Amino acid sequence: MSQPPASNSPVLVTGASGYIATWIVKYLLEAGHTVHATVRDPSKARSVAHLLKAVEGTPGTLKLFKADLLDEGSFDEAMQGCELVMHTASPFVLDGFKDAHEALVRPAVEGTRNVLNAVNRTPSVRRVVLTSSVASILGDNRDMERVPAGIFTESDWNTTSSVHHNPYQFSKVAAEREAWKLCEAQSRWDLVTINPSMVMGPALTSSSQSASIGTLIQMGDGTLRTGVPRLVMGVVDVREVARAHLLAGFTPEATGRHILSTCELSMLEIGRILREHYGKAYPFPRMEAPKALVWLFGPLLGPVTRKFISRNIGYPLRFDHSRSIALGVQYRPIEQTLVEHFQQLIDDGLLKRKKKRA
Ligand code: NAP
């Protein structure tokens, strides 16, 4: 893309009611853009109320459109006149489904193909920003053993996930590969991907099913009181991820993939940061459970497999986020992200304080 998109051309955001997308929409509206926001059901007040609120007091304009990833052609109307398409919609669920292909892989891959085929039919589009994930960089923490410098960069790809092992990760890498394939088959539009690690920070919506929110609830509801697995993950603020989408969309020279990750933290470190702020008011984890115990009991307690435990628990993890800094992303301290998110869960009544013993 040689010029930034014209400021008066609308920007399409798919999956606009999601946790990350709502922040993207808010920033676009604040910058005065017209946003074409696709949701699965615009008549469902719960999915759109926060979008209608986000437009209040901004110079931007919001237009809602109905579109489903599995409904070929359903993005065409919303895309008319757009130079920039931000494709965020994809199921982000880690449990509660029977058929991983139908729940995750098909909507992610077929959905990406449907959105990009619509891009191919829409002559105004010049850039697509895709919300991918570090799940498309690696499958298991153990994969870092084969990375020469011992740190994941944008040149790494997840080659270890499948529909049977880490299906969410598989859905993301398969969708991103499909997007690059379709991009390379033409020359009118270019593709920039944002690859966030675990996204946290306050939500503008209470209706999202994003797995991000569930992870933090478990930190404070006592589920992990007796010990957390020694699991390290990258963590990043939702506002940085949203800003990165705008930088990727409006910086003509932006190209390729961008890891978005503030830092790496173990689950115990997340508990420690929250305890430093909230003291004993919540049953934050205080110790790590031995791997053998997690291997034995983990699969009985939640949707985690022994293969996942073997390949992730106890392994270090590191990301190189220098491409995101070069793009212009400024990372806030992760303590702020975690505390503001946790506080929101408290304010929304999703977490109760520990009862004092009589
Ligand atoms: P989210 O709140 O659950 O958002 C997912 C969005 O995808 C929702 O708006 C949902 O629409 C939409 N969607 C799902 N299936 C659809 C379908 N069949 N047709 C149309 N739309 C569909 O989760 P999120 O965390 O914001 O995730 C947004 C994107 O970021 C996803 O691509 C996810 O893989 C990626 N990501 C997330 C994280 C993270 O930690 N949160 C990290 C890396 C990457 P409805 O509102 O209609 O359900």
XYZ file of C-alpha atoms and ligand atoms in Angstrom:
406
model
C 0.000 0.000 0.000
C 1.705 3.233 -1.120
C -0.757 5.717 0.485
C -2.727 5.418 3.734
C -6.449 4.652 3.223
C -8.469 7.804 2.517
C -9.826 9.155 5.795
C -13.371 9.290 4.407
C -13.469 5.680 3.192
C -15.211 3.339 5.639
C -13.249 0.699 7.563
C -14.725 -2.794 7.850
C -14.333 -4.607 11.169
C -15.540 -8.228 11.241
C -16.694 -9.742 14.552
C -17.094 -6.169 15.806
C -18.844 -7.091 19.039
C -15.871 -9.130 20.338
C -13.553 -8.292 23.233
C -10.666 -7.015 21.059
C -12.777 -5.703 18.175
C -14.857 -3.388 20.360
C -11.675 -1.516 21.334
C -10.662 -1.319 17.652
C -14.087 0.112 16.765
C -13.873 2.633 19.620
C -10.442 3.903 18.499
C -11.582 4.140 14.870
C -14.667 6.135 15.878
C -12.582 8.412 18.110
C -10.340 9.090 15.108
C -13.427 10.135 13.110
C -13.719 7.118 10.803
C -16.868 5.511 9.491
C -16.899 1.925 10.725
C -18.766 -0.854 8.975
C -19.156 -3.303 11.834
C -20.247 -6.869 11.146
C -21.956 -8.918 13.834
C -23.779 -12.196 13.616
C -27.056 -10.787 14.904
C -27.483 -6.973 14.850
C -30.917 -7.326 16.468
C -29.416 -8.905 19.596
C -29.142 -5.963 22.014
C -26.513 -7.760 24.112
C -24.077 -7.967 21.175
C -24.488 -4.395 19.951
C -25.360 -2.210 22.980
C -21.682 -1.586 23.801
C -20.938 -0.703 20.155
C -23.771 1.839 20.121
C -22.346 3.236 23.379
C -18.815 3.414 21.915
C -19.968 5.797 19.178
C -21.436 8.311 21.660
C -19.493 11.584 21.760
C -17.106 10.577 18.959
C -16.811 12.219 15.536
C -17.093 8.799 13.876
C -20.055 6.992 12.302
C -21.063 3.408 13.032
C -22.989 1.201 10.627
C -23.987 -2.317 11.653
C -24.166 -5.212 9.193
C -25.174 -8.840 9.599
C -22.543 -11.382 8.519
C -21.575 -14.931 9.452
C -18.184 -16.503 8.765
C -19.843 -19.603 7.335
C -22.245 -17.696 5.107
C -20.359 -17.099 1.867
C -21.071 -13.676 0.439
C -22.431 -12.272 3.693
C -19.544 -9.768 4.024
C -19.960 -8.256 0.534
C -22.462 -5.536 1.415
C -20.511 -4.345 4.474
C -17.275 -4.196 2.451
C -18.578 -1.858 -0.270
C -16.347 1.234 -0.568
C -13.865 0.076 2.112
C -10.127 0.445 1.464
C -9.231 -1.181 4.781
C -10.619 -4.461 6.165
C -9.881 -5.624 9.699
C -10.757 -9.299 10.066
C -10.979 -10.193 13.746
C -13.901 -12.670 13.795
C -12.921 -16.198 14.751
C -14.132 -18.460 17.533
C -11.919 -18.152 20.626
C -13.102 -20.991 22.851
C -10.953 -23.594 24.553
C -13.647 -25.955 25.829
C -17.361 -26.742 25.796
C -17.477 -28.186 22.264
C -17.729 -31.766 20.971
C -16.398 -31.381 17.458
C -13.266 -29.188 17.280
C -13.344 -29.062 13.505
C -16.881 -27.690 13.383
C -16.514 -25.420 16.425
C -13.112 -23.918 15.627
C -11.281 -24.953 12.497
C -14.071 -24.678 9.924
C -15.301 -21.197 10.984
C -11.716 -19.906 11.275
C -10.442 -21.213 7.927
C -13.614 -21.132 5.829
C -14.481 -17.783 7.412
C -11.111 -16.289 6.471
C -11.521 -17.634 2.936
C -15.045 -16.160 2.707
C -13.900 -12.732 3.956
C -10.893 -12.675 1.611
C -12.936 -13.873 -1.360
C -15.213 -10.904 -0.642
C -12.071 -8.714 -0.611
C -11.172 -10.121 -4.039
C -14.653 -9.132 -5.282
C -14.413 -5.587 -3.815
C -12.143 -3.357 -5.943
C -11.811 -0.596 -3.307
C -9.936 -2.765 -0.765
C -6.167 -2.157 -0.581
C -5.201 -3.619 2.806
C -6.397 -6.393 5.115
C -5.339 -6.501 8.758
C -5.850 -10.002 10.171
C -6.139 -10.746 13.895
C -4.010 -13.836 14.061
C -2.277 -15.029 17.243
C 0.971 -16.303 18.688
C -0.919 -19.597 18.364
C 0.108 -19.360 14.752
C 3.785 -18.916 15.775
C 3.970 -21.870 18.188
C 1.792 -24.772 19.299
C 3.404 -25.831 22.589
C 5.975 -24.090 24.796
C 8.273 -27.071 24.161
C 8.504 -25.963 20.503
C 10.981 -23.298 21.683
C 13.635 -26.018 21.946
C 13.875 -26.074 18.162
C 14.056 -22.272 17.777
C 17.735 -21.442 17.248
C 17.977 -18.233 19.334
C 15.638 -19.537 22.057
C 13.113 -16.780 21.374
C 10.086 -16.847 19.080
C 9.994 -14.349 16.212
C 7.653 -13.702 13.307
C 9.612 -16.142 11.157
C 8.399 -19.070 13.296
C 5.286 -21.079 12.469
C 3.223 -23.482 14.537
C 3.821 -26.921 13.035
C 2.803 -29.050 16.023
C -0.932 -28.409 16.462
C -3.710 -30.428 14.866
C -7.453 -30.751 15.151
C -6.795 -33.334 17.893
C -4.007 -31.529 19.775
C -4.493 -27.806 20.548
C -7.370 -27.325 18.056
C -7.698 -23.581 18.789
C -4.014 -23.068 17.951
C -4.509 -25.197 14.844
C -7.495 -23.079 13.772
C -5.373 -19.926 14.003
C -2.338 -21.195 12.105
C -4.513 -22.778 9.406
C -6.492 -19.534 9.000
C -3.367 -17.363 8.813
C -1.751 -19.672 6.253
C -4.943 -19.512 4.171
C -4.853 -15.707 4.363
C -1.235 -15.515 3.131
C -2.026 -17.979 0.337
C -4.936 -15.856 -0.907
C -2.933 -12.643 -0.534
C -0.002 -14.004 -2.544
C -2.343 -15.046 -5.381
C -3.109 -11.415 -6.253
C -1.480 -7.951 -6.187
C -4.201 -5.384 -5.433
C -4.359 -5.714 -1.613
C -1.716 -6.459 0.979
C -1.928 -8.286 4.286
C -0.601 -7.297 7.710
C -1.126 -9.649 10.649
C -1.309 -8.907 14.362
C -0.274 -11.940 16.431
C -1.170 -11.296 20.077
C -0.315 -13.504 23.039
C -2.937 -13.885 25.834
C -4.928 -10.659 25.741
C -6.029 -9.100 29.011
C -7.245 -5.702 30.198
C -10.671 -4.153 30.636
C -13.470 -5.168 28.285
C -16.002 -2.766 26.797
C -18.443 -5.650 26.471
C -19.874 -8.009 29.023
C -21.206 -10.400 26.386
C -17.899 -11.745 25.042
C -17.208 -15.450 25.487
C -13.483 -14.802 24.953
C -11.328 -17.332 26.800
C -9.191 -14.388 28.045
C -11.843 -13.425 30.560
C -12.289 -16.951 31.937
C -8.554 -17.275 32.648
C -8.507 -14.261 34.976
C -11.722 -15.278 36.752
C -10.056 -18.586 37.677
C -7.207 -16.636 39.282
C -9.547 -15.061 41.816
C -12.423 -17.506 42.297
C -10.461 -20.145 44.184
C -10.204 -22.670 41.323
C -6.410 -22.422 41.480
C -6.107 -21.924 45.270
C -4.292 -25.197 45.899
C -1.666 -24.592 43.243
C -1.195 -23.469 39.679
C 0.531 -25.383 36.933
C 4.000 -24.066 36.103
C 2.763 -22.573 32.874
C 4.390 -19.530 31.273
C 2.446 -17.402 28.802
C 2.849 -14.141 26.956
C 0.404 -11.464 28.118
C -0.606 -8.228 26.384
C -3.100 -5.419 27.009
C -6.237 -5.389 24.836
C -5.757 -1.653 24.194
C -2.268 -2.228 22.772
C -3.665 -4.964 20.521
C -6.403 -2.649 19.275
C -3.973 0.262 18.684
C -1.706 -2.132 16.761
C -4.587 -2.873 14.367
C -4.911 0.848 13.589
C -1.138 1.247 13.182
C -1.084 -1.784 10.885
C -4.012 -0.415 8.898
C -2.888 3.175 8.454
C 0.914 2.865 8.150
C 1.509 2.400 4.408
C 4.912 0.745 4.889
C 3.640 -1.821 7.431
C 4.173 -5.377 6.186
C 4.060 -8.944 7.420
C 3.466 -10.373 10.878
C 3.690 -8.640 14.272
C 3.980 -10.416 17.609
C 2.068 -8.416 20.235
C 3.157 -9.401 23.727
C 4.108 -7.136 26.643
C 6.074 -9.811 28.521
C 6.003 -13.446 29.588
C 4.545 -14.383 32.981
C 3.950 -17.643 34.805
C 0.506 -18.188 36.291
C 2.088 -17.895 39.741
C 3.537 -14.485 38.796
C 0.081 -13.314 37.676
C -1.252 -14.410 41.087
C 1.612 -12.587 42.833
C 0.940 -9.303 40.972
C -2.750 -9.470 41.900
C -1.967 -10.368 45.543
C 0.377 -7.379 45.815
C -2.567 -5.185 44.892
C -5.514 -6.907 46.593
C -3.805 -8.617 49.543
C -5.694 -11.568 50.996
C -9.114 -10.495 49.753
C -9.106 -13.181 47.043
C -7.729 -16.736 47.023
C -4.910 -16.107 44.534
C -2.587 -19.054 43.934
C 0.490 -19.086 46.213
C 2.371 -22.083 44.884
C 2.996 -24.181 41.836
C 1.643 -27.715 41.706
C 4.186 -30.442 40.847
C 4.017 -31.399 37.177
C 3.357 -35.054 38.023
C 0.283 -34.026 40.018
C -0.975 -31.782 37.234
C -0.403 -34.635 34.760
C -2.400 -37.007 36.970
C -5.316 -34.776 37.986
C -5.350 -31.900 35.441
C -7.407 -33.772 32.815
C -9.991 -34.707 35.500
C -10.486 -31.074 36.527
C -10.671 -29.251 33.216
C -10.368 -29.357 29.452
C -6.637 -30.044 29.408
C -4.976 -33.117 27.963
C -1.920 -35.027 29.220
C -0.203 -34.285 25.920
C -0.679 -30.546 26.551
C 0.645 -30.881 30.092
C 3.697 -32.860 28.949
C 4.607 -30.331 26.262
C 3.866 -27.069 28.083
C 4.133 -27.271 31.863
C 7.610 -26.401 33.141
C 8.897 -25.080 29.799
C 10.111 -21.475 29.398
C 8.669 -19.174 26.738
C 10.035 -15.998 25.143
C 8.774 -13.686 22.416
C 10.610 -11.015 20.441
C 8.154 -8.085 20.194
C 10.551 -5.670 18.463
C 8.537 -5.551 15.205
C 5.512 -4.262 17.139
C 7.639 -1.531 18.758
C 8.917 -0.562 15.293
C 5.271 -0.342 14.172
C 4.674 2.198 16.962
C 3.118 0.112 19.755
C 3.795 1.440 23.265
C 3.357 -1.165 25.979
C 1.958 -0.109 29.370
C 3.144 -1.955 32.517
C 1.514 -5.386 32.700
C 0.571 -4.758 36.369
C -1.830 -2.044 35.170
C -3.378 -4.417 32.617
C -3.953 -7.193 35.149
C -5.244 -4.988 37.974
C -7.612 -2.971 35.760
C -9.013 -6.162 34.272
C -9.398 -7.881 37.633
C -11.063 -4.776 39.081
C -13.579 -4.817 36.260
C -14.467 -8.434 37.024
C -15.067 -7.410 40.660
C -17.147 -4.372 39.673
C -19.213 -6.539 37.303
C -19.958 -8.968 40.156
C -18.066 -11.846 38.537
C -15.772 -12.287 41.549
C -16.678 -12.347 45.216
C -14.345 -11.460 48.099
C -13.278 -14.261 50.438
C -15.547 -14.522 53.495
C -13.723 -13.616 56.714
C -13.618 -16.492 59.215
C -15.667 -15.840 62.393
P -14.354 -12.815 21.278
O -14.779 -11.691 22.145
O -14.961 -14.155 21.532
O -14.529 -12.391 19.767
C -14.649 -13.327 18.732
C -15.548 -12.741 17.677
O -15.663 -13.670 16.605
C -16.948 -12.441 18.196
O -17.316 -11.148 17.804
C -17.804 -13.471 17.476
O -19.076 -12.992 17.123
C -17.018 -13.697 16.215
N -17.393 -14.974 15.631
C -17.190 -16.220 16.099
N -17.732 -17.130 15.271
C -18.315 -16.426 14.262
C -19.040 -16.774 13.097
N -19.312 -18.046 12.781
N -19.459 -15.769 12.276
C -19.202 -14.472 12.567
N -18.527 -14.085 13.663
C -18.088 -15.048 14.492
O -12.778 -13.052 21.383
P -11.540 -12.069 21.211
O -10.604 -12.432 22.296
O -11.963 -10.664 21.057
O -10.928 -12.625 19.851
C -10.920 -11.856 18.656
C -9.829 -12.381 17.759
O -8.569 -12.263 18.419
C -9.961 -13.848 17.380
O -9.542 -13.983 16.042
C -8.972 -14.546 18.319
O -8.499 -15.757 17.787
C -7.875 -13.491 18.359
N -6.972 -13.590 19.508
C -7.452 -13.459 20.780
C -6.573 -13.537 21.845
C -7.041 -13.380 23.274
O -6.269 -13.702 24.209
N -8.254 -12.894 23.503
C -5.200 -13.754 21.619
C -4.739 -13.867 20.313
C -5.645 -13.773 19.257
P -20.357 -13.108 18.081
O -20.254 -11.896 18.964
O -21.497 -13.089 17.168
O -20.224 -14.384 18.848
